mmCIF file of C-alpha atoms and ligand atoms in Angstrom:
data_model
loop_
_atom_site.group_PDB
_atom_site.id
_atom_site.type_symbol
_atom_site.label_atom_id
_atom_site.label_comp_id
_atom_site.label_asym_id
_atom_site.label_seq_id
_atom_site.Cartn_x
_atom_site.Cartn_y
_atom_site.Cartn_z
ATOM 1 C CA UNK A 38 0.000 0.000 0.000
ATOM 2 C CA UNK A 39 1.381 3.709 -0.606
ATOM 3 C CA UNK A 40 1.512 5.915 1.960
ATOM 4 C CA UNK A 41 3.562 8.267 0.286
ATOM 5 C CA UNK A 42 2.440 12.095 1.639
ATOM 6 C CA UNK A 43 4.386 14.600 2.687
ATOM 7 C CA UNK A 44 2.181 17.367 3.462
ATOM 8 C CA UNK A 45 -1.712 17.641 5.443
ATOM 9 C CA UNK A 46 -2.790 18.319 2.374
ATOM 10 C CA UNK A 47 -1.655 15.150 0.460
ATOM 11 C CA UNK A 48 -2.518 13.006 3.796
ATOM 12 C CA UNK A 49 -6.234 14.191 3.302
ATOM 13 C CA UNK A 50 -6.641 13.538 -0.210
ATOM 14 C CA UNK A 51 -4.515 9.863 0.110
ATOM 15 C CA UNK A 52 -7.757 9.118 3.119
ATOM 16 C CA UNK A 53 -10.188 10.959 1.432
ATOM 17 C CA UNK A 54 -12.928 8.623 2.333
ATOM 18 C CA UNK A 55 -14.058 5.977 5.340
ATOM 19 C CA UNK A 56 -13.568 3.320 2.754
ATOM 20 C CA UNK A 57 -9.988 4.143 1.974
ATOM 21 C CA UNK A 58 -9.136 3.774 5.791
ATOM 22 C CA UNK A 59 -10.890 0.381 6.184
ATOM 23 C CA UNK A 60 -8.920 -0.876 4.096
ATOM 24 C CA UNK A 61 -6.150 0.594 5.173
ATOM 25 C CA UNK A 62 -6.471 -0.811 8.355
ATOM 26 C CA UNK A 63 -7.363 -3.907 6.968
ATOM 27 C CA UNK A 64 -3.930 -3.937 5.739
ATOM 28 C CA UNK A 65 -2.122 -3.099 8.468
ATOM 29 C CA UNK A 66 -3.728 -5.252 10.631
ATOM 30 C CA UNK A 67 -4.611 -8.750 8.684
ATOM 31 C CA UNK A 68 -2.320 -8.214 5.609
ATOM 32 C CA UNK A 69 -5.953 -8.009 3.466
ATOM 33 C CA UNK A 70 -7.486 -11.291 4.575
ATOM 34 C CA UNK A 71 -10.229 -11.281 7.880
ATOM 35 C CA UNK A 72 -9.299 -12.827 10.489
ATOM 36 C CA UNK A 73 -11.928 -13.180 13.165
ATOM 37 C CA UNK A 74 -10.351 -11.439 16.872
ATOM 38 C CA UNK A 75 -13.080 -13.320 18.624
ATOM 39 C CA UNK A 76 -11.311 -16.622 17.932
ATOM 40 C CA UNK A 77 -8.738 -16.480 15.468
ATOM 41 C CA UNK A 78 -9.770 -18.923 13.327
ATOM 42 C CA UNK A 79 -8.390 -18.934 10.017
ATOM 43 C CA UNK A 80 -11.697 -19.567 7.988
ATOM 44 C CA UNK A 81 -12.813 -17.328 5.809
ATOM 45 C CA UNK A 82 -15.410 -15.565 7.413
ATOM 46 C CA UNK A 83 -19.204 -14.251 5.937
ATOM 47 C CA UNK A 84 -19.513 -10.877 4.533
ATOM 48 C CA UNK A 85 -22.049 -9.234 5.989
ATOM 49 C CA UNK A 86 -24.128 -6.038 5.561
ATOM 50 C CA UNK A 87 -22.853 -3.107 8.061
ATOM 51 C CA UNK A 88 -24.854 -2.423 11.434
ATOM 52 C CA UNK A 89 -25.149 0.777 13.324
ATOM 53 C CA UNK A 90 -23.768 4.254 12.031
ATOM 54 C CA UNK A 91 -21.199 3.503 9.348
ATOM 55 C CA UNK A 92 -23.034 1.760 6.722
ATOM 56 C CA UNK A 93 -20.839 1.168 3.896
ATOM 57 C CA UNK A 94 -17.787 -0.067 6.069
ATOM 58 C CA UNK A 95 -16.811 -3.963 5.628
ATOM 59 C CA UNK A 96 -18.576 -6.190 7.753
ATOM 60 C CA UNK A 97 -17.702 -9.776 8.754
ATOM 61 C CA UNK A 98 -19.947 -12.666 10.846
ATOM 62 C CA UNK A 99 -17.251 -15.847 12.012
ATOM 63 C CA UNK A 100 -17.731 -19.012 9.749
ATOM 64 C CA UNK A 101 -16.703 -20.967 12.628
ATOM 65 C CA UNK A 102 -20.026 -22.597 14.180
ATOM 66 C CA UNK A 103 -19.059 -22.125 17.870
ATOM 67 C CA UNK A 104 -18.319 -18.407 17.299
ATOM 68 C CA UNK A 105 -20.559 -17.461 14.420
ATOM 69 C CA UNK A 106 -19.669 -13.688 16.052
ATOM 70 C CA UNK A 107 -19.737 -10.202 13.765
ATOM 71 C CA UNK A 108 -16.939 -7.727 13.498
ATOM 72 C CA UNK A 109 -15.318 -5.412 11.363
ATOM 73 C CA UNK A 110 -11.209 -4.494 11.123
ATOM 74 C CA UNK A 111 -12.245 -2.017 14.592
ATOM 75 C CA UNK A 112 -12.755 -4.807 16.412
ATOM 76 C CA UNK A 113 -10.857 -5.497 19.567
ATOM 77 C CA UNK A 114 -9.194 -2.310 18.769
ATOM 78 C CA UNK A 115 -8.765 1.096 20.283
ATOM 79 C CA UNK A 116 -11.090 1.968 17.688
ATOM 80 C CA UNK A 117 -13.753 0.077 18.845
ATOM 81 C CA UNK A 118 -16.930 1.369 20.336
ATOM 82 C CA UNK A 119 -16.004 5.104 18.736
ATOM 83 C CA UNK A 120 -18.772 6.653 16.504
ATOM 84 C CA UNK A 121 -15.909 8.688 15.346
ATOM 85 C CA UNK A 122 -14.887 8.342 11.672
ATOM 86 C CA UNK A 123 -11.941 6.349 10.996
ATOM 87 C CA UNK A 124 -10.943 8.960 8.960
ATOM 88 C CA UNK A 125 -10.767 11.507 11.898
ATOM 89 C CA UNK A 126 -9.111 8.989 14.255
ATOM 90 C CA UNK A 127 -6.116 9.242 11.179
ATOM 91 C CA UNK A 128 -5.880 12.632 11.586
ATOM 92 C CA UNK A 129 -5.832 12.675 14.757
ATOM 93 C CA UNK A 130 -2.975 10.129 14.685
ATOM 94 C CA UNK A 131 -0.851 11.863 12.039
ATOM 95 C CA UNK A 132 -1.288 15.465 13.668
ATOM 96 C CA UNK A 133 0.218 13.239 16.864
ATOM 97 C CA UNK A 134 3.086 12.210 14.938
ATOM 98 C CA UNK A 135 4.350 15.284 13.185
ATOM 99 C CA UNK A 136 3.478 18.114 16.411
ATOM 100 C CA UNK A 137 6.988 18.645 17.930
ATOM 101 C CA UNK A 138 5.195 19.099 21.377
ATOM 102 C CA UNK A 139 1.795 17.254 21.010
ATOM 103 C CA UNK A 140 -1.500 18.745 20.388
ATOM 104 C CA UNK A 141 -3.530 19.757 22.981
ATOM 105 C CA UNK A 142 -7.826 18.468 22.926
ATOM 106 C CA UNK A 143 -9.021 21.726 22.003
ATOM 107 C CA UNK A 144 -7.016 22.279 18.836
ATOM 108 C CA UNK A 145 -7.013 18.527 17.605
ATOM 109 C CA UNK A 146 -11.284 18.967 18.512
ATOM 110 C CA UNK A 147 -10.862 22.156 16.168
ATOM 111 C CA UNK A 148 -9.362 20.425 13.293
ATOM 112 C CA UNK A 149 -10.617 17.170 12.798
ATOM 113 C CA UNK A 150 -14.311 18.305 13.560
ATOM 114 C CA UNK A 151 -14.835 16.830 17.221
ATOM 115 C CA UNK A 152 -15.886 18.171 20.637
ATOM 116 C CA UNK A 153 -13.108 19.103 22.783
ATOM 117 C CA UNK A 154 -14.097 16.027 25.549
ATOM 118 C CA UNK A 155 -13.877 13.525 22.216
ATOM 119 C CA UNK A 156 -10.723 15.021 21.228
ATOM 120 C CA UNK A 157 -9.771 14.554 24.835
ATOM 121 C CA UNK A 158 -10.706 11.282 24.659
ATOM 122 C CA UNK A 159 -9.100 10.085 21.059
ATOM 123 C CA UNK A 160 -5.886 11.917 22.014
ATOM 124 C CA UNK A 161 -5.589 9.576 25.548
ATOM 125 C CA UNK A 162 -6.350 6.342 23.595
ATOM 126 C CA UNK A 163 -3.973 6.941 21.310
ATOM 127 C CA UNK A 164 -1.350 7.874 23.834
ATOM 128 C CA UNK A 165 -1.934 4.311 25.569
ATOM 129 C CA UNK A 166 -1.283 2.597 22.166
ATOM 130 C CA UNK A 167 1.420 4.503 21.950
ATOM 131 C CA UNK A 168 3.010 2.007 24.677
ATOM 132 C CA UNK A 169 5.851 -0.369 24.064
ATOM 133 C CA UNK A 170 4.217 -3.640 23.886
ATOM 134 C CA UNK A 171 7.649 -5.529 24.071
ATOM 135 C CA UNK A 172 10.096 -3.058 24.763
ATOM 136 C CA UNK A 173 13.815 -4.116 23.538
ATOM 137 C CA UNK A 174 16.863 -3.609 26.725
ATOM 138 C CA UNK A 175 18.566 -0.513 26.188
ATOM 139 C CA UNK A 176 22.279 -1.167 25.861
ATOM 140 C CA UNK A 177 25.643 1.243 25.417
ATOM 141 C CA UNK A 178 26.083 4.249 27.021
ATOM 142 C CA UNK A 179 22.842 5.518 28.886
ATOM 143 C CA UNK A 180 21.645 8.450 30.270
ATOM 144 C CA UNK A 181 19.852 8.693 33.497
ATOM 145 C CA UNK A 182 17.894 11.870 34.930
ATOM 146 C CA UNK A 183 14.657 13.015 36.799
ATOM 147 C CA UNK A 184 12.489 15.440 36.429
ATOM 148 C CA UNK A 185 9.503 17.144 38.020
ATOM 149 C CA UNK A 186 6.382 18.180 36.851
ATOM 150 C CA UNK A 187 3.585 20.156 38.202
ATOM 151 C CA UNK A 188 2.747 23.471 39.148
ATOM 152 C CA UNK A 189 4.432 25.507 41.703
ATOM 153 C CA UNK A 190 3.403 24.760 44.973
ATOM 154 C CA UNK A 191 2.690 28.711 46.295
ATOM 155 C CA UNK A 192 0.191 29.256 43.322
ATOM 156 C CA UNK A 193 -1.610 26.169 45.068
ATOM 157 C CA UNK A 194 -4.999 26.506 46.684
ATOM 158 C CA UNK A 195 -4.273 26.316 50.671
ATOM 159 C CA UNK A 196 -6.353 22.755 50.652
ATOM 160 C CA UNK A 197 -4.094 21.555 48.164
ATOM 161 C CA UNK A 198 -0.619 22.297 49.699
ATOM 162 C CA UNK A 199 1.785 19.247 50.449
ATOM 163 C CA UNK A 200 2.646 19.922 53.759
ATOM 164 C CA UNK A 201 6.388 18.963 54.454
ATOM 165 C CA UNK A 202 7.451 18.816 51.203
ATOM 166 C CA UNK A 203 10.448 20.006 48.997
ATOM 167 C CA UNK A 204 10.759 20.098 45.053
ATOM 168 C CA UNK A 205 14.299 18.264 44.791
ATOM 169 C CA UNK A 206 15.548 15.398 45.561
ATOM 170 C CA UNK A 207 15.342 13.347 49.141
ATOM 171 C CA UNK A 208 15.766 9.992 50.309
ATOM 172 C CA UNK A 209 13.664 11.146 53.319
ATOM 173 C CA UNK A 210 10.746 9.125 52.878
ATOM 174 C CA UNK A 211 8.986 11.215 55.151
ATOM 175 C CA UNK A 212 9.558 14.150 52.598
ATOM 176 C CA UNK A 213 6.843 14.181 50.005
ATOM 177 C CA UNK A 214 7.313 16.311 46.489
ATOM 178 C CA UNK A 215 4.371 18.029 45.502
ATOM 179 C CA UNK A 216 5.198 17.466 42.153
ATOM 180 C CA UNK A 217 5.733 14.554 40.014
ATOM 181 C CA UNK A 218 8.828 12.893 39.241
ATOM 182 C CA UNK A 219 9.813 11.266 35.944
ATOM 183 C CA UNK A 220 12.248 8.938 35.409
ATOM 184 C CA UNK A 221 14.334 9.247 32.062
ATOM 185 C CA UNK A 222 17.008 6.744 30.465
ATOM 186 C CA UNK A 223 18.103 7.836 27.366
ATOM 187 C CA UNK A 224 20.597 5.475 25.265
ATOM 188 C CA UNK A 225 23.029 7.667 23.225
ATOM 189 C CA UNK A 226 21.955 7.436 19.031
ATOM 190 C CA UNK A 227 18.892 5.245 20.675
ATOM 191 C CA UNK A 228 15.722 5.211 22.369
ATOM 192 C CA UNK A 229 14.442 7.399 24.904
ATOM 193 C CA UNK A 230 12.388 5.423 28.258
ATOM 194 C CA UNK A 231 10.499 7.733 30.752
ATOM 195 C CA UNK A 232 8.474 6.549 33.546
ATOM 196 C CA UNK A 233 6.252 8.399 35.824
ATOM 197 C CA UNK A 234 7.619 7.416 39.647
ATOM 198 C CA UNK A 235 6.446 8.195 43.471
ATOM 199 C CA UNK A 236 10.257 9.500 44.699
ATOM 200 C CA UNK A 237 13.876 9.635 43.679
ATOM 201 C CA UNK A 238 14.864 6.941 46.032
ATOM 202 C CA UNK A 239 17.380 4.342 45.156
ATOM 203 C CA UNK A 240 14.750 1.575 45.844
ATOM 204 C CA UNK A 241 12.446 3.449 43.504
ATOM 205 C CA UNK A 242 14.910 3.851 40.244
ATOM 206 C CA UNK A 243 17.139 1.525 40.262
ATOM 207 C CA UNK A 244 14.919 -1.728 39.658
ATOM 208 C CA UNK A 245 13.375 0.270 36.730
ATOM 209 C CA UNK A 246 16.634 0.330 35.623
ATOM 210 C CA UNK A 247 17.792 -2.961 36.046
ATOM 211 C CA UNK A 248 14.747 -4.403 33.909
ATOM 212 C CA UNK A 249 15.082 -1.863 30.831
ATOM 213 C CA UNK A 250 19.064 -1.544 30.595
ATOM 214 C CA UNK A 251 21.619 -4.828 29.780
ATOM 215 C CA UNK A 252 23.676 -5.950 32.098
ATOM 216 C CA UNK A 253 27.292 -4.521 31.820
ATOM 217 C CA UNK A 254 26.127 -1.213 29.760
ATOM 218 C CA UNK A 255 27.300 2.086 31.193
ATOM 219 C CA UNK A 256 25.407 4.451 32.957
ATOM 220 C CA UNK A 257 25.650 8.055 33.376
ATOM 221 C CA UNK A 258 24.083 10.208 35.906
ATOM 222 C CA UNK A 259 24.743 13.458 37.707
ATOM 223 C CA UNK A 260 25.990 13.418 41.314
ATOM 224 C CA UNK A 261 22.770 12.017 42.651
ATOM 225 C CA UNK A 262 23.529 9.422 45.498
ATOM 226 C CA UNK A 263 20.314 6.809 44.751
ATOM 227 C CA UNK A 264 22.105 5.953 41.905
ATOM 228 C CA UNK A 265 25.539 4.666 43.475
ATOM 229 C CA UNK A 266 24.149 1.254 44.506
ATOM 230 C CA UNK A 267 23.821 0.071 40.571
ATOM 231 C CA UNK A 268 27.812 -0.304 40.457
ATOM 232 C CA UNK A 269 27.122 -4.052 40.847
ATOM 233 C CA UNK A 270 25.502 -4.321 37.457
ATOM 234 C CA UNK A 271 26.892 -1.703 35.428
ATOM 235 C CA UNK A 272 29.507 0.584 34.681
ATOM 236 C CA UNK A 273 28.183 3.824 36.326
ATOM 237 C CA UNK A 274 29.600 7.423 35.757
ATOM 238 C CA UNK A 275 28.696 9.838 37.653
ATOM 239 C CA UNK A 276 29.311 13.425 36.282
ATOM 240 C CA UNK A 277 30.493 15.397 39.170
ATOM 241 C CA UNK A 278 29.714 19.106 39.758
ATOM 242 C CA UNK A 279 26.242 20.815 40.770
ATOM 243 C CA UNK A 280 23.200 18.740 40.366
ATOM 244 C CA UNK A 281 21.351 19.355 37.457
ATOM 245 C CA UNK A 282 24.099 21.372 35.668
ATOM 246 C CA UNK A 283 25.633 20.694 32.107
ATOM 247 C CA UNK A 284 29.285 20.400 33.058
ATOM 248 C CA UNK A 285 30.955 17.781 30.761
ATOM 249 C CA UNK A 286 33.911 15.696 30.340
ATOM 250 C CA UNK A 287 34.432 14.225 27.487
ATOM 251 C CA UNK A 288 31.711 11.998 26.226
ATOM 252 C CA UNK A 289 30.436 11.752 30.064
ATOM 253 C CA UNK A 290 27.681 14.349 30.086
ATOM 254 C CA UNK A 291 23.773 14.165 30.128
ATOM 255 C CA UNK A 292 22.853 16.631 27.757
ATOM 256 C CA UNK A 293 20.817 14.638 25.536
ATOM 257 C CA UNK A 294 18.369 13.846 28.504
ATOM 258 C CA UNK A 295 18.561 17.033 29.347
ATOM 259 C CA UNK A 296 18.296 18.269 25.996
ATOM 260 C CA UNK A 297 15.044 15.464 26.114
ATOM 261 C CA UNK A 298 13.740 16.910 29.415
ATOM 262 C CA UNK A 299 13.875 20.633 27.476
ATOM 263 C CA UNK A 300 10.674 19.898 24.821
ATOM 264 C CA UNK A 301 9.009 17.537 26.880
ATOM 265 C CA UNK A 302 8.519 20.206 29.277
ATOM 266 C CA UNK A 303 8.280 23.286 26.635
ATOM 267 C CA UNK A 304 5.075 20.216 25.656
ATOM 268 C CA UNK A 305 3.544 19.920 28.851
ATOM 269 C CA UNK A 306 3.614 23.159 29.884
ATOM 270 C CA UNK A 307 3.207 25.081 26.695
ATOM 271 C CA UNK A 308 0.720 22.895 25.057
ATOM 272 C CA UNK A 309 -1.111 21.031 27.689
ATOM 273 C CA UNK A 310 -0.727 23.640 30.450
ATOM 274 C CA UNK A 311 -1.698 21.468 33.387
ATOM 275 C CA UNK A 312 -1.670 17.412 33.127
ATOM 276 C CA UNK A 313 -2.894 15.478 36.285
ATOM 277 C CA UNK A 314 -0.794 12.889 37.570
ATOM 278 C CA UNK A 315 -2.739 10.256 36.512
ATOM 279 C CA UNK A 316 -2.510 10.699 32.976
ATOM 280 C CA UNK A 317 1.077 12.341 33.263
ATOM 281 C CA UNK A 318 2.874 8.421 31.728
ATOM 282 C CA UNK A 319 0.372 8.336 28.820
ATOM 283 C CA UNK A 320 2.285 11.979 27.934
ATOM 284 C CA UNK A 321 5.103 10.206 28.279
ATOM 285 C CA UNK A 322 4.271 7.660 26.234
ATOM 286 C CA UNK A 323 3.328 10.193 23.545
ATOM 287 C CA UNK A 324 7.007 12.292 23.714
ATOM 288 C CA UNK A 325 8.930 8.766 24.186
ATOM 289 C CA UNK A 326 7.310 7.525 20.650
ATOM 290 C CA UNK A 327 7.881 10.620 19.009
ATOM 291 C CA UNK A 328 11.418 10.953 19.956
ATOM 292 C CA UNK A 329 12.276 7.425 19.267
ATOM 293 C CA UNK A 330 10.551 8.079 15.946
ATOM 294 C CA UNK A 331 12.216 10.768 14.795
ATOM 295 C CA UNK A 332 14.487 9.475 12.388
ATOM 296 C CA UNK A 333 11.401 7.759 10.426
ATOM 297 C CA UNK A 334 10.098 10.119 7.747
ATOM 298 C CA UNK A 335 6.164 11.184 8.218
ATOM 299 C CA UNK A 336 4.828 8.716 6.340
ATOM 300 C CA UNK A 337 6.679 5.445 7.766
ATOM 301 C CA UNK A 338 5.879 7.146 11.440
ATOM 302 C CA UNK A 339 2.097 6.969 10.137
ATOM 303 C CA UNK A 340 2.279 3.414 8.286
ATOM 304 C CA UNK A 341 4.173 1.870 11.410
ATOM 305 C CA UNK A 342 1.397 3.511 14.042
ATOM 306 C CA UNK A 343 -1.835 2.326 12.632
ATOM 307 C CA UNK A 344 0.055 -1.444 12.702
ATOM 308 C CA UNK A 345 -0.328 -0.750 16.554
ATOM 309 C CA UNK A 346 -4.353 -1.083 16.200
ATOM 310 C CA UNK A 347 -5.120 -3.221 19.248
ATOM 311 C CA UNK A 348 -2.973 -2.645 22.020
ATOM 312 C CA UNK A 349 -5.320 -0.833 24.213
ATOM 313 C CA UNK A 350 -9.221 -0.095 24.398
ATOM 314 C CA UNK A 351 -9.326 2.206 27.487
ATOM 315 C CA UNK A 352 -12.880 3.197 27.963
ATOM 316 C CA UNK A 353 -14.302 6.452 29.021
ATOM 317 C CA UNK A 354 -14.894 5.687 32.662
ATOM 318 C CA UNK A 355 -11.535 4.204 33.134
ATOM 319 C CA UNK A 356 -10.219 7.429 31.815
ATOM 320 C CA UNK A 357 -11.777 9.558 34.116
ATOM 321 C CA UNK A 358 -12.892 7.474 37.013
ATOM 322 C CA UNK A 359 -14.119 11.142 38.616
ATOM 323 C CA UNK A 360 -15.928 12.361 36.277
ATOM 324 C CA UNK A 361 -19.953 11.243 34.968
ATOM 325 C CA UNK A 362 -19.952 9.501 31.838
ATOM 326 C CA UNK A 363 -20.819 11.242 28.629
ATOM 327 C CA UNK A 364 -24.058 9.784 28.083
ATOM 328 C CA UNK A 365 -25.162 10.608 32.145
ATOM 329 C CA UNK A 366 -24.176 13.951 32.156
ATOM 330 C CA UNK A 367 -27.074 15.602 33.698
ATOM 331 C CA UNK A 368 -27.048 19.105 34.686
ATOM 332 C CA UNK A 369 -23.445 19.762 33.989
ATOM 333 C CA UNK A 370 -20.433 19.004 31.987
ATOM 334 C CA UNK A 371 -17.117 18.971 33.456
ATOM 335 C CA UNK A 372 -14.537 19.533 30.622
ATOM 336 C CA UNK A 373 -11.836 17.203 30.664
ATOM 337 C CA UNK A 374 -8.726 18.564 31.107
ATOM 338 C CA UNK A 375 -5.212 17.760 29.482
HETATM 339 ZN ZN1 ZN B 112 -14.663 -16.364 15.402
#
């Protein structure tokens, strides 16, 4: 299939229609030929007449007697359930790809033709495809850093202050951050690994290290202490001087984490504005994939996403577990915020 485009403009008229994307999807998912996801059986299944509100969209019914269940390519698929286009759910997935700091709800709403809470919605479902499914060990030279999200503590409503706390770095268990921490490991000409984490303790990184980075690879980090105790495992270099500062020697610097660190937050901050904790590793999902991405050109970024079809169906509720659902909403609706 060609999924040559370069521009918006080319990407529109290449899925110009619902049909174009089935089969697109089709594709991408089965190579062309149905496969039931009820049961996986590899007879050919029934074509059927669509149901619901896409009518011209190819339909399926299992030819396998036990099953004998319907679906179409959405399926089992983060796609599943929408009444959104497929076409729109592309767009929303390419403007993913190509925005250097993500797209917030309201502007993706705006330009595929949405409300806001949907575009809310489509954006957060992509995100959690976005997620490794069988993530690779990073190997070489690796970079290790935290940072801290949030919003300043004194701009905080007096209910909402963290008493005791301190925005850097503690092993003081007793010391809460009002902010959240994220974990980055960054392998040098590689991929990029963040993880949203409760503290900067030793007992909190390091095993996240230990199961993403091989044995024997070397790590660098600043002058924080947590991170003396992976010696064992690994070569670890610890760039002396102020934490947090970009002296270098040599090749033993943490710049490109840094340098990482530097659009994520210009993202969060100047695009989403404020992200809740809860939904602050789906972000990270989101930067990770673009990052590791980046040497792909549009299109392949595109092609290579849609493969990742099924990897999550997160529904409504479990997105906001806070909030009514859409179809309760009674007197009021709460927006959903990035
Ligand atoms: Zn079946």
């Amino acid at each position: 299939m060609n999924f040559a485009f370069k521009t918006i403009s080319e990407f529109n008229d290449r899925f110009k229609d619902e049909k174009t994307c089935y089969e697109l999807l089709e594709q991408q998912r089965w190579g062309g030929v149905p496969v039931c996801p009820h049961c996986g059986t590899l007879k050919t299944p029934y074509k059927v007449k669509a149901r619901g509100k896409f009518t011209d969209i190819p339909s399926y019914r299992c030819s396998e007697r036990a099953c004998d269940l319907p679906f179409t390519v959405r399926t089992n698929s983060i796609y599943e359930g929408s009444k959104v286009e497929l076409r729109k759910w592309f767009q929303a997935l390419y403007e993913l790809n190509i925005s250097k700091k993500g797209i917030s709800s309201y502007e993706l709403a705006t330009r595929i033709g949405v409300s806001q809470k949907t575009g809310w919605f489509i954006n957060h479902r992509l995100r959690a495809m976005l997620t490794e499914t069988n993530p690779e060990l990073l190997s070489g030279t690796i970079e290790v850093d935290e940072t801290f999200v949030g919003g300043l503590e004194k701009n905080k409503h007096l209910s909402k202050k963290v008493k005791r706390s301190k925005v850097s770095r503690t092993l003081d268990e007793k010391i809460v951050t009002p902010k959240t921490v994220v974990l980055g490991l960054l392998q040098r000409d590689g991929k990029v690994r963040t993880f949203v984490v409760p503290n900067t303790q030793g007992g909190t990184l390091n095993p996240i290290m230990r199961v993403n980075v091989e044995t024997n690879s070397r790590i660098i980090s600043d002058g924080w202490t947590a991170y003396q105790e992976l010696k064992d495992q690994y070569t670890h270099v610890s760039v002396k001087g102020t934490i947090g500062s970009y002296i270098t020697y040599g090749d033993q610097h943490t710049n490109n984490i840094e340098g990482y660190w530097s659009i994520f937050k210009r993202g969060i901050i100047g695009t989403f504005h404020f992200v809740s904790p809860q939904h602050l590793q789906r972000y990270c999902n989101e930067f990770d994939h673009r990052y590791n991405t980046r040497k792909q050109s549009t299109d392949t970024r595109f092609a290579e996403t849609v493969k990742q079809f099924g990897s999550a169906r997160l529904k409504y509720r479990e997105l906001t577990p806070n909030q009514p659902e859409p179809h309760r909403k009674a007197r009021y609706t709460k927006k959903a915020t990035d």
